[in-house]
């Protein structure tokens, strides 16, 4: 692994959480972990944390300020403790982090962090620990519980943690301590510390694209590459500019990385589009320049303090944005062909190692995007103390190739987050409804496609072909799905190994997954001709669906089966099982090996000649120890005698107090410690024997570590192939998931209308809401399907009226969800669907305020409406519900009229406009020729009773039935009576 250089990295190393100090770079006995050397303990302390009270205590973020090294308490205590010397050095190097110091079998916290973090956040008991010259505040926890407490500190509270590990000097009893890793919310890779490994844990860097980035460095890059500078404006922003642009809009460049999986992307955005980008990327940590007040203010305005789900924000040196800008493209020909960002599964090029300059030299990015990637890599390298995983060059995210959706749209449609917040069930989201994947990588890919559907007809059709193939081949589908259940998160395992955070368990997971790759590849090869055969009749039978038959998933196909076979064949050819690597891991690593590489005995005893000999010698010494113990027990008639050792006392012989006199009389034993019921002695023969045993164990551990590092290096050399396998399997997993959804829920394959710029050709027959339909079926009810059409004859703007509870909002949402499902490459809940490809979907549904940003309900409504009117294009799909309802009636009607007319006349997009303002109808129907009126039907019995039919029909419905809804909700009868009398009196008139 390469250590990044440059002044920017040095600057990162001198500030806050990113400080890495000026200590030497060293290689510890536990692999190639680099760190900052600190004080040495001559004898390992026993360690000991405070009593665990069992659970985290939520509270304010603790103050992690710089330790006062000149204080009297500190000066007195540190004079007699090498551990406190370590604490002082590390706290000065990492003042922005929680310092966890390994002492024996515990991790310990000292001084004010013991109270502020250990007590207030972790719920540990804090005590005064005595040293020779004073006492300090102290707490700790067992080392085996590290991941639990890291999860509390980093994942829940957004803190950074500096891990100070201890390393034993070879052949000595002394210990060296050094910080080996800084864990931040965006660099957290341990799966047990993450809420859901089925979603990416991104760290995002934001750069101001209008700010100059190291002009001299840029000039060098341009001279070496022989091409002119790209301006930030040369790349369209992530939000199309339709209508008047916002005057103070700031061009931005983004780079984001999932350190655990290696997903590395970059794009150009703007201050107006940043909210949508953040909703799509969902970063856990955001990096901004410490000298860019404008970007800092922008990020702060989007995430008010204490807002739920607020990502951590870190300020990094401005110089880090230009650290690798002048890098010479070194050996760029090593890349195996160009990286195609629109590829169905981007094939990984051969690993470039951990050289940031080579990574950025091989990427086709705008200068601002490159600057953001520079700062991101600098930050990651600093937190990992110079190590980087074998990343591939960042791929450019093209906004034009993906459907745009605002944050409000994603929230309103409940794509990935339920509307009820953190306490609501994830099954109420579209992701929870369609996610039947079996792998973590497949789950991440599905979420990515759902939040960024494609606008490329070719990519959509390829994805649909793969779904159709698996929907028509149930045997191969179930065979592969069963194999996918045994595939681990191999992308994460590779990156953990590259960062020295992995262990034997990760090697076993990779080997097990590669064995499944071989079976899946064989299954695809054996069944690749299935696409050319008639679909299996069994695939079209829904499992116990109590409703009329709809077209099967494969009956709607309009693609040629040879094309499907070609796509499946490409997937099979891309898989490589690496049998040699699998065999070597299986021959060396025990199947029950511990996760920790420091655990002794994870290699099979017969894995090589050297280890076999060492195990034989160690077994002989253990046998000699047993014989010696039995010999002494017999010689001194002392059944309680046993041979033992511990770090603080060394080697000793322990007997019961009643037998101690016999050993004392012999003269061969020297008493070293007396306990309540035991006495311990020292003997030269036992000391010599145990020293031989420890020497053999040390040699065996070193040999095991050497063998582990050899296997690890082989895995990292094959990392590109392993990543490609993971991406192909994720693609197959998603296709199988969507195929099962299509078959069991009777979805149909959508047909894409040609994008020739003509009139809209967007028709849905028998459309349903995918989530609500499943919920109703679970309670024995059936969803009422509805049609929708946008065309020259039917109109491209639909005005929807109807009573409260009539189903207007559901109708709006299901239209949008149908387009999203289709463009992400899935079948849709409808009898049939012919759809235009939408470049964006915008929604304004529901009422809510944003008090953190000082916005009322109506203000939020107007902000979202303004965003839609200025961003939507003729290819967009807009759904609006109750525009203007948050203010006075006259003003609300006026705003609704103007909004509807602007969408019709100026934007000319497909739109569904739901409203209770029946006063609009006589004004808009004659004036807007491309508008058509619809209403949700109600059955009225003529005696005041009615029933919601939830059926959408042509025409206008002028009754709201609000009083009946209030009655159903349980409003007291006297209140309802007064309301009816007031309404009958006709006292309310529109205000002017």
PDB file of C-alpha atoms in Angstrom, residues 192-358:
ATOM      1  CA  UNK A 192     -21.596  -5.137  12.772  1.00  0.00           C
ATOM      2  CA  UNK A 193     -21.407  -1.367  13.343  1.00  0.00           C
ATOM      3  CA  UNK A 194     -23.676  -0.408  10.442  1.00  0.00           C
ATOM      4  CA  UNK A 195     -27.445  -0.224  10.576  1.00  0.00           C
ATOM      5  CA  UNK A 196     -27.863  -1.933   7.215  1.00  0.00           C
ATOM      6  CA  UNK A 197     -25.068  -3.291   5.013  1.00  0.00           C
ATOM      7  CA  UNK A 198     -27.636  -3.454   2.226  1.00  0.00           C
ATOM      8  CA  UNK A 199     -27.163   0.297   1.658  1.00  0.00           C
ATOM      9  CA  UNK A 200     -24.000   2.214   0.916  1.00  0.00           C
ATOM     10  CA  UNK A 201     -22.145   4.039   3.686  1.00  0.00           C
ATOM     11  CA  UNK A 202     -20.964   7.009   1.633  1.00  0.00           C
ATOM     12  CA  UNK A 203     -18.600   9.793   2.531  1.00  0.00           C
ATOM     13  CA  UNK A 204     -19.193  12.835   0.312  1.00  0.00           C
ATOM     14  CA  UNK A 205     -16.914  15.731  -0.530  1.00  0.00           C
ATOM     15  CA  UNK A 206     -18.377  18.993  -1.869  1.00  0.00           C
ATOM     16  CA  UNK A 207     -16.256  21.490  -3.782  1.00  0.00           C
ATOM     17  CA  UNK A 208     -17.224  24.946  -5.040  1.00  0.00           C
ATOM     18  CA  UNK A 209     -16.824  24.608  -8.814  1.00  0.00           C
ATOM     19  CA  UNK A 210     -16.609  28.379  -9.271  1.00  0.00           C
ATOM     20  CA  UNK A 211     -13.550  28.660  -7.002  1.00  0.00           C
ATOM     21  CA  UNK A 212     -10.084  28.393  -8.598  1.00  0.00           C
ATOM     22  CA  UNK A 213      -8.353  25.124  -7.746  1.00  0.00           C
ATOM     23  CA  UNK A 214      -4.572  25.389  -7.689  1.00  0.00           C
ATOM     24  CA  UNK A 215      -4.110  27.120 -11.071  1.00  0.00           C
ATOM     25  CA  UNK A 216      -0.489  26.061 -11.318  1.00  0.00           C
ATOM     26  CA  UNK A 217      -1.384  22.426 -10.695  1.00  0.00           C
ATOM     27  CA  UNK A 218      -4.185  22.617 -13.243  1.00  0.00           C
ATOM     28  CA  UNK A 219      -1.843  24.051 -15.844  1.00  0.00           C
ATOM     29  CA  UNK A 220       0.559  21.170 -15.329  1.00  0.00           C
ATOM     30  CA  UNK A 221      -2.243  18.666 -15.730  1.00  0.00           C
ATOM     31  CA  UNK A 222      -3.434  20.309 -18.947  1.00  0.00           C
ATOM     32  CA  UNK A 223       0.065  20.432 -20.417  1.00  0.00           C
ATOM     33  CA  UNK A 224       0.692  16.772 -19.654  1.00  0.00           C
ATOM     34  CA  UNK A 225      -2.640  15.637 -21.002  1.00  0.00           C
ATOM     35  CA  UNK A 226      -2.667  17.932 -23.986  1.00  0.00           C
ATOM     36  CA  UNK A 227      -6.253  19.027 -23.658  1.00  0.00           C
ATOM     37  CA  UNK A 228      -7.922  22.308 -22.713  1.00  0.00           C
ATOM     38  CA  UNK A 229      -9.323  22.960 -19.301  1.00  0.00           C
ATOM     39  CA  UNK A 230     -12.888  21.934 -18.625  1.00  0.00           C
ATOM     40  CA  UNK A 231     -14.877  24.636 -16.986  1.00  0.00           C
ATOM     41  CA  UNK A 232     -17.424  23.722 -14.370  1.00  0.00           C
ATOM     42  CA  UNK A 233     -20.155  24.921 -16.686  1.00  0.00           C
ATOM     43  CA  UNK A 234     -19.088  22.546 -19.467  1.00  0.00           C
ATOM     44  CA  UNK A 235     -20.975  19.783 -17.677  1.00  0.00           C
ATOM     45  CA  UNK A 236     -24.716  20.231 -17.259  1.00  0.00           C
ATOM     46  CA  UNK A 237     -25.824  20.425 -13.649  1.00  0.00           C
ATOM     47  CA  UNK A 238     -27.748  17.640 -12.041  1.00  0.00           C
ATOM     48  CA  UNK A 239     -30.982  19.630 -12.314  1.00  0.00           C
ATOM     49  CA  UNK A 240     -32.086  20.769 -15.769  1.00  0.00           C
ATOM     50  CA  UNK A 241     -32.400  24.500 -16.092  1.00  0.00           C
ATOM     51  CA  UNK A 242     -35.967  25.101 -17.225  1.00  0.00           C
ATOM     52  CA  UNK A 243     -37.299  28.562 -16.641  1.00  0.00           C
ATOM     53  CA  UNK A 244     -35.572  31.358 -14.803  1.00  0.00           C
ATOM     54  CA  UNK A 245     -32.406  30.250 -13.031  1.00  0.00           C
ATOM     55  CA  UNK A 246     -31.899  31.084  -9.417  1.00  0.00           C
ATOM     56  CA  UNK A 247     -29.800  34.212  -9.274  1.00  0.00           C
ATOM     57  CA  UNK A 248     -27.441  33.104  -6.531  1.00  0.00           C
ATOM     58  CA  UNK A 249     -27.069  29.491  -7.682  1.00  0.00           C
ATOM     59  CA  UNK A 250     -23.624  28.104  -6.892  1.00  0.00           C
ATOM     60  CA  UNK A 251     -22.026  25.488  -9.177  1.00  0.00           C
ATOM     61  CA  UNK A 252     -20.742  22.552  -7.150  1.00  0.00           C
ATOM     62  CA  UNK A 253     -18.710  19.430  -7.767  1.00  0.00           C
ATOM     63  CA  UNK A 254     -19.184  16.239  -5.778  1.00  0.00           C
ATOM     64  CA  UNK A 255     -17.178  13.085  -5.118  1.00  0.00           C
ATOM     65  CA  UNK A 256     -18.429  10.256  -2.943  1.00  0.00           C
ATOM     66  CA  UNK A 257     -16.926   6.962  -1.825  1.00  0.00           C
ATOM     67  CA  UNK A 258     -18.068   3.877   0.057  1.00  0.00           C
ATOM     68  CA  UNK A 259     -14.820   2.788   1.672  1.00  0.00           C
ATOM     69  CA  UNK A 260     -16.207  -0.648   2.489  1.00  0.00           C
ATOM     70  CA  UNK A 261     -17.262  -1.571  -1.053  1.00  0.00           C
ATOM     71  CA  UNK A 262     -15.039   0.670  -3.182  1.00  0.00           C
ATOM     72  CA  UNK A 263     -17.936   2.429  -4.944  1.00  0.00           C
ATOM     73  CA  UNK A 264     -16.343   5.727  -6.063  1.00  0.00           C
ATOM     74  CA  UNK A 265     -18.308   8.352  -8.022  1.00  0.00           C
ATOM     75  CA  UNK A 266     -18.101  12.013  -9.009  1.00  0.00           C
ATOM     76  CA  UNK A 267     -20.497  14.478 -10.572  1.00  0.00           C
ATOM     77  CA  UNK A 268     -21.291  18.138 -11.126  1.00  0.00           C
ATOM     78  CA  UNK A 269     -24.231  19.727  -9.344  1.00  0.00           C
ATOM     79  CA  UNK A 270     -25.439  23.092  -8.090  1.00  0.00           C
ATOM     80  CA  UNK A 271     -26.702  24.638  -4.884  1.00  0.00           C
ATOM     81  CA  UNK A 272     -30.275  24.252  -6.155  1.00  0.00           C
ATOM     82  CA  UNK A 273     -29.794  20.583  -6.988  1.00  0.00           C
ATOM     83  CA  UNK A 274     -27.712  19.631  -3.949  1.00  0.00           C
ATOM     84  CA  UNK A 275     -30.738  18.654  -1.884  1.00  0.00           C
ATOM     85  CA  UNK A 276     -31.759  16.063  -4.479  1.00  0.00           C
ATOM     86  CA  UNK A 277     -28.186  14.779  -4.714  1.00  0.00           C
ATOM     87  CA  UNK A 278     -27.984  14.359  -0.944  1.00  0.00           C
ATOM     88  CA  UNK A 279     -31.308  12.502  -0.908  1.00  0.00           C
ATOM     89  CA  UNK A 280     -30.008  10.140  -3.593  1.00  0.00           C
ATOM     90  CA  UNK A 281     -26.488   9.595  -2.191  1.00  0.00           C
ATOM     91  CA  UNK A 282     -27.518   9.619   1.498  1.00  0.00           C
ATOM     92  CA  UNK A 283     -23.996  10.269   2.850  1.00  0.00           C
ATOM     93  CA  UNK A 284     -23.043   9.540   6.441  1.00  0.00           C
ATOM     94  CA  UNK A 285     -20.303  12.160   6.416  1.00  0.00           C
ATOM     95  CA  UNK A 286     -19.735  15.325   4.372  1.00  0.00           C
ATOM     96  CA  UNK A 287     -16.393  17.020   3.724  1.00  0.00           C
ATOM     97  CA  UNK A 288     -16.112  20.728   2.980  1.00  0.00           C
ATOM     98  CA  UNK A 289     -13.156  23.052   2.609  1.00  0.00           C
ATOM     99  CA  UNK A 290     -12.191  24.925   5.758  1.00  0.00           C
ATOM    100  CA  UNK A 291     -11.823  28.107   3.700  1.00  0.00           C
ATOM    101  CA  UNK A 292     -15.132  27.884   1.784  1.00  0.00           C
ATOM    102  CA  UNK A 293     -17.694  29.660   3.944  1.00  0.00           C
ATOM    103  CA  UNK A 294     -20.285  29.570   1.176  1.00  0.00           C
ATOM    104  CA  UNK A 295     -20.370  25.755   0.938  1.00  0.00           C
ATOM    105  CA  UNK A 296     -20.200  25.449   4.723  1.00  0.00           C
ATOM    106  CA  UNK A 297     -23.232  27.696   5.049  1.00  0.00           C
ATOM    107  CA  UNK A 298     -25.089  25.799   2.326  1.00  0.00           C
ATOM    108  CA  UNK A 299     -24.558  22.429   4.018  1.00  0.00           C
ATOM    109  CA  UNK A 300     -25.469  23.847   7.424  1.00  0.00           C
ATOM    110  CA  UNK A 301     -28.748  25.226   6.048  1.00  0.00           C
ATOM    111  CA  UNK A 302     -29.731  21.781   4.771  1.00  0.00           C
ATOM    112  CA  UNK A 303     -28.961  19.995   8.014  1.00  0.00           C
ATOM    113  CA  UNK A 304     -29.982  22.008  11.063  1.00  0.00           C
ATOM    114  CA  UNK A 305     -28.375  21.068  14.348  1.00  0.00           C
ATOM    115  CA  UNK A 306     -29.900  17.999  16.015  1.00  0.00           C
ATOM    116  CA  UNK A 307     -31.956  17.189  12.893  1.00  0.00           C
ATOM    117  CA  UNK A 308     -32.664  13.428  12.671  1.00  0.00           C
ATOM    118  CA  UNK A 309     -30.431  11.662  10.174  1.00  0.00           C
ATOM    119  CA  UNK A 310     -28.012  14.586  10.051  1.00  0.00           C
ATOM    120  CA  UNK A 311     -24.663  13.459   8.592  1.00  0.00           C
ATOM    121  CA  UNK A 312     -21.391  14.363  10.244  1.00  0.00           C
ATOM    122  CA  UNK A 313     -19.647  17.356   8.651  1.00  0.00           C
ATOM    123  CA  UNK A 314     -15.845  17.650   8.633  1.00  0.00           C
ATOM    124  CA  UNK A 315     -13.781  20.604   7.440  1.00  0.00           C
ATOM    125  CA  UNK A 316     -10.622  19.694   5.552  1.00  0.00           C
ATOM    126  CA  UNK A 317      -7.716  21.904   4.444  1.00  0.00           C
ATOM    127  CA  UNK A 318      -8.257  23.799   1.208  1.00  0.00           C
ATOM    128  CA  UNK A 319      -4.854  22.566  -0.006  1.00  0.00           C
ATOM    129  CA  UNK A 320      -6.149  18.974  -0.036  1.00  0.00           C
ATOM    130  CA  UNK A 321      -8.414  19.865  -2.972  1.00  0.00           C
ATOM    131  CA  UNK A 322      -5.325  20.250  -5.187  1.00  0.00           C
ATOM    132  CA  UNK A 323      -3.024  17.605  -3.729  1.00  0.00           C
ATOM    133  CA  UNK A 324      -3.067  15.249  -6.715  1.00  0.00           C
ATOM    134  CA  UNK A 325      -4.069  17.755  -9.391  1.00  0.00           C
ATOM    135  CA  UNK A 326      -0.590  17.841 -10.955  1.00  0.00           C
ATOM    136  CA  UNK A 327      -0.132  14.092 -10.978  1.00  0.00           C
ATOM    137  CA  UNK A 328       1.620  12.618 -13.991  1.00  0.00           C
ATOM    138  CA  UNK A 329      -0.563   9.920 -15.574  1.00  0.00           C
ATOM    139  CA  UNK A 330       1.643   6.984 -14.664  1.00  0.00           C
ATOM    140  CA  UNK A 331       1.297   3.878 -16.809  1.00  0.00           C
ATOM    141  CA  UNK A 332      -2.261   4.771 -17.751  1.00  0.00           C
ATOM    142  CA  UNK A 333      -2.124   2.111 -20.421  1.00  0.00           C
ATOM    143  CA  UNK A 334      -2.469  -0.479 -17.703  1.00  0.00           C
ATOM    144  CA  UNK A 335      -6.195   0.117 -17.688  1.00  0.00           C
ATOM    145  CA  UNK A 336      -8.117  -2.569 -19.536  1.00  0.00           C
ATOM    146  CA  UNK A 337     -10.195  -0.393 -21.789  1.00  0.00           C
ATOM    147  CA  UNK A 338     -12.380   2.604 -20.949  1.00  0.00           C
ATOM    148  CA  UNK A 339     -14.792   2.545 -18.056  1.00  0.00           C
ATOM    149  CA  UNK A 340     -18.329   3.006 -19.332  1.00  0.00           C
ATOM    150  CA  UNK A 341     -20.501   4.704 -16.691  1.00  0.00           C
ATOM    151  CA  UNK A 342     -23.629   3.624 -18.576  1.00  0.00           C
ATOM    152  CA  UNK A 343     -22.624  -0.030 -18.668  1.00  0.00           C
ATOM    153  CA  UNK A 344     -25.068  -2.410 -17.079  1.00  0.00           C
ATOM    154  CA  UNK A 345     -22.354  -3.597 -14.713  1.00  0.00           C
ATOM    155  CA  UNK A 346     -19.158  -1.547 -15.072  1.00  0.00           C
ATOM    156  CA  UNK A 347     -16.320  -4.027 -15.489  1.00  0.00           C
ATOM    157  CA  UNK A 348     -13.474  -3.389 -13.092  1.00  0.00           C
ATOM    158  CA  UNK A 349     -10.115  -2.650 -14.650  1.00  0.00           C
ATOM    159  CA  UNK A 350      -6.992  -4.275 -13.203  1.00  0.00           C
ATOM    160  CA  UNK A 351      -6.322  -2.938  -9.738  1.00  0.00           C
ATOM    161  CA  UNK A 352      -4.223   0.221  -9.768  1.00  0.00           C
ATOM    162  CA  UNK A 353      -3.137  -0.197  -6.175  1.00  0.00           C
ATOM    163  CA  UNK A 354      -3.602   2.585  -3.661  1.00  0.00           C
ATOM    164  CA  UNK A 355      -1.974   5.370  -5.659  1.00  0.00           C
ATOM    165  CA  UNK A 356      -4.307   8.389  -5.623  1.00  0.00           C
ATOM    166  CA  UNK A 357      -2.475  10.131  -8.461  1.00  0.00           C
ATOM    167  CA  UNK A 358      -2.926   7.115 -10.735  1.00  0.00           C
TER     168      UNK A 358
END
